Amino acid sequence: MASVSYHISSLLEKMTSTDKDFRFMATNDLMMELQKDSIKLDEDSEKKVVKMLLKLLEDKNGEVQNLAVKCLGPLVGKVKEYQVETIVDTLCTNMLSDKEQLRDISSIGLKTVIAELPPAATGSTMTANVCKKITAQLTGAIGKQEDVSVQLEALDILSDMLSRLGGTLYSFHSNILTCLLPQLTSPRLAVRKRAIIALGHLVLTCSGSIFSELTEHLLAELKRNESTSTTRTYIQCVAGISRQAGHRLGEHLEKIIPLIVQYCNVDDDELREYCFQAFESFVRRCPKEMDPHISSVMGLCLKYITFDPNYNYDNEEEEEEMMETENGEDEEQESDDEYSDDDDISWKVRRAAAKCLEAIVSSRHDLLQDFYRTLSPALISRFKEREENVKADIFNAYISLLKQTLPTQSWLHSSGASGKDDVPLTMLQNQVPNIIKALHKQLKEKSIKSRQGCFSLLTELASVLPGCLTDHIPALIPGIVFSLADKSSSSNMRIDTLSFLHVLLCNHQPEVFHPHVKALLPSVVTCIGDPFYKITSEALLVTQQLVKVIRPLDKAYTFDAKPYVNDLFPGILKRLKAADIDQEVKERAISCMGQIIYNLGDHLSTDLQPTLKIFLERLKNEITRLTTVKTLTLIASSPLKIDLRPIIGESLPILASFLRKNQRALKLSTLNALDIMVKNYSDSLKPAMIEAVLTELPVLITENDMHVSQVTIMFLTTLAKVYPSCISKISGSVLAEIFQLVHSPLLQGGALNAIIDFFQALVLTKTAAMGYPELVKQLTAPIYSSGSAGASLTLHKQAYHSIAKCVAALSSACPKEAPATVNQFVQDVKSPKSSPAVQVLAFLFLAEVGRTTNLSAQRELRTVILEAFSSPSEEVKSAASYALGNVSVGNLKEYLPFMLKEIGSQPKRQYLLLHSLKEVISCSPADSLTPYVEDIWALLFKHCECTEEGTRNVVAECLGKLTLVNPAELLPRLRKQLSAGSPHARSTVVTAIKFTITDQPQPIDALLKGCIGDFLQTLQDPDLNVRRVALALFNSAAHNKPSLIRDLLNSVLPSLYNETKVRRELIREVEMGPFKHTVDDGLDVRKAAFECMYTLLESCLDRLDIYDYLNHVEDGLKDHYDIRMLTFIMLARLSVLCPNAVLQRLERLIEPLRATCSTKVKAGSVKQEFEKQDELKRSAMRAVAALLTIPEVEKSPAMAEFSSQIRSSPEMASLFESIQKDSASLPTSESMDMS
């Protein structure tokens, strides 16, 4: 301790030296000391240091002053409160001094101190006291001061303080307001501007009453309209407030808008500009409250976007000469001298109007059709705007319109979505000629900015409507060539032109460009040689696409590509050879050359071999190897049968070594390359080469990475077909891995199909070690060796299905062996010695075989299966029922009538038999089922009122799948059943409809669209269970085929939202011994409703009133555990999808999150309770982390307070950190599948 104070006192002594260098060094050393965390000052040192630094602020030397100011920052945290107050007092007094330099340095000092004060939430009173001190002094300074520069500094510091510590100054808010309002009428515009900024920060944290006082004052002043100058300021102020705290201004908009509309008509350009800026900010920040005013604001924008009183656009041809001369000069003459164009600020009005339109377009997706009717033609007619800045904003507004029109490229809208969503596209298609007419001349203008604007607009257009420019290519090519070849074009200009050309080539048919290749090619080739790497790389991308256009290989064209090969090849070869160029250029040169060899390899003659040798070099280089592997795959798959013999021998060992590397993408690409080479170049490969590759493969087959395993096995299948002899050499190690995979619970889908193909190919190689009996034995060994008859299943359920599929595939590949295997399995089932595991496998195998072949030769099969229905093992029962269904598919005539009879007469086995029936309906082709439809239908309706919910669900699934056989007749029957029968029958019918909806297009879709509304009426059904299944139907439709329900949302949403409310009458108390336990019967329905709401976010966001939606999310945040978990996920999703709406509701959304994060579980609770709470907190924290990604969220006082609370609580802080670590390691899109 003593040493510190001794060291400091020696520094202080040096600070009094007359030599400025000593003072400078001593201050610098002091700063170093203060920045150490360990430093502790005693009271005496504190006093001295503070006094000294304040003295140095007045030092004659500027550098010393600057350092002294920097020391204040770290000092604030190291000294006691009263010392900080001393510092602040002195600084405030200095602010009012006459010396300008001292004033400046003091204001910097104050800003430094404010930035270092600890946030109020840490519980220190210091911040509050210091702020009060500063505020009192500043408001005084702002109010009394004659000197403008002091006022400006004071306003600046006040803004700083309000933005960082606004909540702490709560008691001062009304004083600050009274001090700021008069400044809005200050004679100096700079003062008004700073006052507006300060007010913007004030409205974020002030109370409702102060906010109302401010708005009342602004409204009153706007009505008084004392002078245009102050009115401008007030409108700017309203816009500023709306930008900072739009959500609070919403309720006052009704009164504000008419006033601003009225001022738009005053003849003052600046005033109009501010009016439009205010509108723009309202549209972005208060979308809901702006709704009624959108059309009037849009009308004004369209009127003023053409507002150019000093220019005559009538005569387009003579535009250059027609600068305003005689026309209208008398009215415009404000003074006696010539009217100059510099005084004309009408362009600002046009720009503000264009920006406002852009805001309207980007926030109102629902008005697209109106936009294309009125706004699009108006914008197109303004593409001729003479002022560059305005033109850029008009282009931006139009690009925004195109982006809104972009059809949602996803499976969600693939089927049945035509109709309403396509109208805007058709309208746009009709306007394309006008757009081109307005733009194509501008592509040759001198101005680079407007050419870039044109290209970005055209790029967007070509992406939104592929093929729409087909007829206009001749008009566009000269402009493209001009921008590429023009010496004055900047590099960005060229890059934009090339990227437009790339989009154009990708989105249009090749033949459209054939007449223009001659014009385009030279300028693109020149760009390949450009010294700037970004241009080269973009040009290579274009060339790659251009090569596909010059000679498409998919169908024959008359266009002759030969003459262009010599223009293309040398430029790209030069880039391919260069070793000292940018990584991106290297990669694109490799891909581009690969494309040339793929499409034009037969025209390269002697150049081909040297080029392939270069590829070999690139394959050996770690940086370019991945791209080269992909390119070799492309070349090897070329229909031109490129001769790869010179490099294939050398490249195979290199490729084999890549399979050992850790890079997953490289492994996958290498496997694809090897696969293609083996398929297309089998005659050039020697067995020794193949074996080198084979040894690398067993390691790749593992359940840890199913996709790599799948690709490896597909490659092995190719090998087994092409080189059966090689396979036998390594069969042991590969097969061991594959058997391991077959027995894995994770195997399904693509990987399983790959294994099945491989086994079929393997059996056909006819090698001894891998004959049919051997393979079957190996596959089934773990099940047969699993022990006595009483043991339960040893492997995972999924493994049985995989094994059964593999054995069945082997049987179908060896028809001679199959009957024996079937017999063997039937015997296994009959034998009382067989363990349940063996029986399950046998049934699954019979199911797989029976589905495709008629097993009527097996006389005893039916009795065997029915006997198994009474087996003690559940697994055996369900496998038998699955087998019965599938065997029936192969032999409907014999089995189906028998099955229907059994269902009617055997109530005990009904459930299993219905499952069999479900298999029959799902797997049989529609035409073979048709004769039995009536019988099945009648039978199912007998059982649709069964009391067992499980049975009802199977009946519903059968009904739904059966309806797909003949929708036109059966769907209306289901609809009729809605009004009839008990709640059970209604719930069965609604669930049946759920099973008719799949994510693939189906013939039933059009019929469903017409009547799904009637089924969704059951959302208002008096029976709780019917409402729950109706919600499940709605959720399934919203998830798999949103087009079915998009247009019904207006009528369905009220019923959906109604189900999210907690119903008191459904909560009952159950006595369990001495304890009372509450049961909420409405919970399942509420949960289903919230799941539907989540699904709608993904598929129908544009049709939701997001504010109404948020009200219900807000209720859910305070509901039961399960529902809170759901709403936390919804909140995280909402922060990404519609951040502005969430910002407006932030205060109300944060409260429940804070409550969840800070609950404590009672000490004596069970372990589950602790885990539940823990999971809830994690989920809530995830929502908080998502909210924090919203831009501008930190401006909200509630959020700032909550995040400082998180930081100050160790438990919450560590939880929050772990959540952030998790989200950093996850892929970006966070979505939950609720189907």
Coordinates of N, CA, C and O in Angstrom, one line a residue, residues 123-200:
G123 N -26.6 -1.1 -8.3 CA -27.0 -0.8 -6.9 C -26.1 0.4 -6.3 O -26.3 0.7 -5.2
S124 N -25.2 0.9 -7.1 CA -24.4 2.0 -6.5 C -25.2 3.3 -6.5 O -25.8 3.7 -7.6
T125 N -25.2 4.1 -5.4 CA -26.0 5.3 -5.4 C -25.1 6.4 -6.1 O -25.7 7.5 -6.5
M126 N -23.8 6.2 -6.3 CA -23.0 7.2 -6.8 C -23.5 7.7 -8.1 O -23.6 9.0 -8.3
T127 N -23.8 6.8 -9.0 CA -24.3 7.2 -10.4 C -25.4 8.2 -10.3 O -25.4 9.3 -10.9
A128 N -26.4 7.8 -9.5 CA -27.6 8.7 -9.4 C -27.2 10.1 -8.9 O -27.6 11.1 -9.5
N129 N -26.4 10.1 -7.8 CA -26.0 11.5 -7.2 C -25.3 12.3 -8.2 O -25.5 13.5 -8.4
V130 N -24.3 11.7 -8.8 CA -23.4 12.4 -9.8 C -24.3 12.9 -10.9 O -24.2 14.1 -11.3
C131 N -25.2 12.1 -11.4 CA -26.0 12.5 -12.6 C -26.9 13.7 -12.2 O -27.1 14.6 -12.9
K132 N -27.4 13.6 -10.9 CA -28.3 14.7 -10.5 C -27.5 16.0 -10.5 O -27.9 17.1 -11.0
K133 N -26.2 15.9 -10.0 CA -25.4 17.1 -10.0 C -25.2 17.7 -11.4 O -25.5 18.9 -11.7
I134 N -24.8 16.8 -12.3 CA -24.5 17.2 -13.7 C -25.8 17.8 -14.3 O -25.8 18.9 -14.9
T135 N -26.9 17.1 -14.1 CA -28.1 17.5 -14.8 C -28.6 18.9 -14.3 O -28.9 19.8 -15.2
A136 N -28.5 19.1 -13.0 CA -28.9 20.4 -12.5 C -28.1 21.5 -13.1 O -28.6 22.5 -13.6
Q137 N -26.8 21.3 -13.2 CA -25.9 22.3 -13.8 C -26.2 22.5 -15.3 O -26.2 23.6 -15.8
L138 N -26.4 21.4 -16.0 CA -26.5 21.5 -17.4 C -27.8 22.2 -17.8 O -27.9 23.0 -18.7
T139 N -29.0 21.8 -17.1 CA -30.2 22.4 -17.5 C -30.1 23.9 -17.2 O -30.6 24.7 -18.1
G140 N -29.4 24.3 -16.2 CA -29.2 25.7 -15.9 C -28.5 26.3 -17.1 O -28.9 27.3 -17.7
A141 N -27.4 25.6 -17.5 CA -26.5 26.2 -18.6 C -27.3 26.3 -19.9 O -27.2 27.3 -20.6
I142 N -28.2 25.3 -20.1 CA -28.9 25.3 -21.4 C -29.9 26.5 -21.4 O -30.1 27.2 -22.4
G143 N -30.6 26.6 -20.2 CA -31.6 27.6 -20.2 C -31.1 29.1 -20.2 O -31.6 29.9 -20.9
K144 N -30.0 29.3 -19.4 CA -29.6 30.8 -19.2 C -28.6 31.2 -20.3 O -28.5 32.4 -20.6
Q145 N -27.8 30.3 -20.8 CA -26.6 30.7 -21.5 C -26.9 31.5 -22.8 O -27.7 31.2 -23.6
E146 N -26.1 32.6 -22.9 CA -26.2 33.3 -24.2 C -25.3 32.7 -25.2 O -25.6 32.8 -26.4
D147 N -24.2 32.1 -24.7 CA -23.2 31.7 -25.7 C -23.7 30.3 -26.3 O -23.9 29.3 -25.6
V148 N -23.8 30.3 -27.6 CA -24.4 29.2 -28.3 C -23.5 27.9 -28.1 O -23.9 26.8 -27.9
S149 N -22.1 28.1 -28.2 CA -21.3 27.0 -28.2 C -21.4 26.2 -26.8 O -21.3 25.0 -26.8
V150 N -21.6 27.0 -25.8 CA -21.8 26.3 -24.5 C -23.1 25.5 -24.5 O -23.2 24.4 -24.1
Q151 N -24.1 26.2 -25.0 CA -25.4 25.5 -25.1 C -25.3 24.1 -25.9 O -25.8 23.1 -25.5
L152 N -24.6 24.2 -27.0 CA -24.5 23.0 -27.8 C -23.7 21.9 -27.1 O -24.2 20.8 -27.1
E153 N -22.6 22.3 -26.4 CA -21.9 21.3 -25.6 C -22.8 20.7 -24.6 O -22.8 19.5 -24.3
A154 N -23.5 21.6 -23.9 CA -24.4 21.1 -22.7 C -25.5 20.1 -23.3 O -25.7 19.1 -22.7
L155 N -26.0 20.5 -24.4 CA -27.1 19.6 -25.0 C -26.5 18.3 -25.4 O -27.1 17.2 -25.2
D156 N -25.3 18.3 -25.9 CA -24.6 17.1 -26.3 C -24.4 16.2 -25.1 O -24.6 15.0 -25.2
I157 N -23.9 16.8 -24.0 CA -23.6 16.0 -22.8 C -24.9 15.4 -22.2 O -25.0 14.3 -21.8
L158 N -25.9 16.2 -22.3 CA -27.2 15.8 -21.7 C -27.7 14.6 -22.5 O -28.2 13.6 -22.0
S159 N -27.6 14.7 -23.9 CA -28.0 13.5 -24.7 C -27.3 12.3 -24.3 O -27.8 11.2 -24.2
D160 N -25.9 12.5 -24.2 CA -25.1 11.3 -23.8 C -25.6 10.6 -22.5 O -25.8 9.4 -22.4
M161 N -25.9 11.5 -21.6 CA -26.4 11.0 -20.3 C -27.7 10.4 -20.3 O -27.9 9.3 -19.8
L162 N -28.6 11.0 -21.1 CA -30.0 10.4 -21.2 C -29.9 9.0 -21.9 O -30.6 8.1 -21.6
S163 N -29.0 8.9 -22.9 CA -29.0 7.7 -23.7 C -28.4 6.6 -22.8 O -28.8 5.4 -22.9
R164 N -27.5 6.9 -21.9 CA -26.8 5.9 -21.2 C -27.5 5.6 -19.8 O -27.6 4.5 -19.4
L165 N -27.9 6.7 -19.2 CA -28.4 6.5 -17.8 C -29.8 7.2 -17.7 O -30.1 7.8 -16.6
G166 N -30.6 7.1 -18.7 CA -31.9 7.9 -18.7 C -32.7 7.5 -17.5 O -33.3 8.4 -16.9
G167 N -32.8 6.2 -17.2 CA -33.6 5.8 -16.1 C -33.2 6.4 -14.7 O -34.1 6.7 -13.9
T168 N -31.9 6.6 -14.5 CA -31.4 7.2 -13.3 C -31.9 8.6 -13.0 O -32.1 9.0 -11.9
L169 N -32.2 9.3 -14.1 CA -32.5 10.7 -14.0 C -34.0 10.9 -13.9 O -34.5 12.0 -14.2
Y170 N -34.7 9.8 -13.4 CA -36.1 9.8 -13.5 C -36.7 11.1 -12.9 O -37.6 11.8 -13.5
S171 N -36.2 11.5 -11.7 CA -36.8 12.7 -11.0 C -36.6 13.9 -11.7 O -37.3 14.9 -11.5
F172 N -35.6 14.0 -12.7 CA -35.3 15.2 -13.4 C -36.1 15.3 -14.7 O -35.9 16.3 -15.4
H173 N -36.8 14.2 -15.1 CA -37.3 14.3 -16.4 C -38.1 15.5 -16.7 O -38.0 16.1 -17.8
S174 N -39.0 15.9 -15.8 CA -39.9 17.0 -16.1 C -39.0 18.3 -16.2 O -39.3 19.1 -17.1
N175 N -38.0 18.5 -15.4 CA -37.1 19.6 -15.5 C -36.4 19.6 -16.9 O -36.3 20.7 -17.5
I176 N -35.9 18.5 -17.2 CA -35.2 18.4 -18.5 C -36.2 18.8 -19.6 O -35.8 19.5 -20.5
L177 N -37.4 18.3 -19.5 CA -38.4 18.6 -20.6 C -38.6 20.1 -20.7 O -38.5 20.7 -21.7
T178 N -38.8 20.7 -19.5 CA -39.1 22.2 -19.5 C -37.9 22.9 -20.0 O -38.0 24.0 -20.7
C179 N -36.7 22.4 -19.8 CA -35.5 23.1 -20.3 C -35.3 22.9 -21.8 O -34.8 23.8 -22.5
L180 N -35.7 21.7 -22.3 CA -35.5 21.4 -23.7 C -36.5 22.1 -24.6 O -36.2 22.5 -25.7
L181 N -37.8 22.1 -24.2 CA -38.8 22.6 -25.1 C -38.5 24.0 -25.7 O -38.7 24.2 -26.9
P182 N -38.1 25.0 -24.8 CA -37.9 26.3 -25.4 C -36.8 26.3 -26.4 O -36.7 27.1 -27.3
Q183 N -35.8 25.3 -26.3 CA -34.7 25.3 -27.2 C -35.1 25.0 -28.7 O -34.4 25.3 -29.6
L184 N -36.4 24.4 -28.8 CA -36.8 24.1 -30.1 C -37.1 25.4 -30.9 O -37.3 25.4 -32.1
T185 N -37.3 26.5 -30.2 CA -37.5 27.7 -31.0 C -36.3 28.6 -31.0 O -36.3 29.8 -31.3
S186 N -35.1 28.1 -30.6 CA -33.9 28.8 -30.5 C -33.6 29.4 -31.9 O -33.9 28.8 -33.0
P187 N -33.0 30.6 -32.0 CA -32.7 31.2 -33.3 C -31.6 30.4 -34.0 O -31.5 30.5 -35.3
R188 N -30.8 29.6 -33.3 CA -29.8 28.8 -34.0 C -30.3 27.4 -34.3 O -30.7 26.7 -33.4
L189 N -30.2 27.0 -35.6 CA -30.7 25.7 -36.0 C -30.0 24.5 -35.3 O -30.5 23.5 -35.0
A190 N -28.6 24.8 -35.1 CA -27.8 23.7 -34.5 C -28.4 23.3 -33.1 O -28.4 22.2 -32.7
V191 N -28.8 24.4 -32.4 CA -29.3 24.2 -31.0 C -30.6 23.3 -31.1 O -30.8 22.4 -30.4
R192 N -31.4 23.7 -32.1 CA -32.7 23.0 -32.2 C -32.4 21.5 -32.5 O -33.1 20.6 -32.0
K193 N -31.4 21.3 -33.4 CA -31.1 19.9 -33.8 C -30.7 19.1 -32.6 O -31.2 17.9 -32.4
R194 N -29.8 19.7 -31.8 CA -29.3 18.9 -30.6 C -30.4 18.7 -29.6 O -30.5 17.7 -28.9
A195 N -31.3 19.7 -29.5 CA -32.4 19.5 -28.5 C -33.3 18.4 -29.0 O -33.8 17.6 -28.2
I196 N -33.5 18.3 -30.3 CA -34.4 17.1 -30.8 C -33.7 15.8 -30.5 O -34.4 14.9 -30.0
I197 N -32.3 15.8 -30.6 CA -31.6 14.5 -30.3 C -31.8 14.2 -28.8 O -32.1 13.0 -28.5
A198 N -31.7 15.2 -28.0 CA -31.8 15.0 -26.5 C -33.2 14.5 -26.2 O -33.4 13.5 -25.4
L199 N -34.2 15.1 -26.8 CA -35.6 14.7 -26.6 C -35.8 13.2 -27.0 O -36.5 12.4 -26.4
G200 N -35.2 12.8 -28.1 CA -35.3 11.5 -28.6 C -34.8 10.5 -27.6 O -35.4 9.4 -27.3

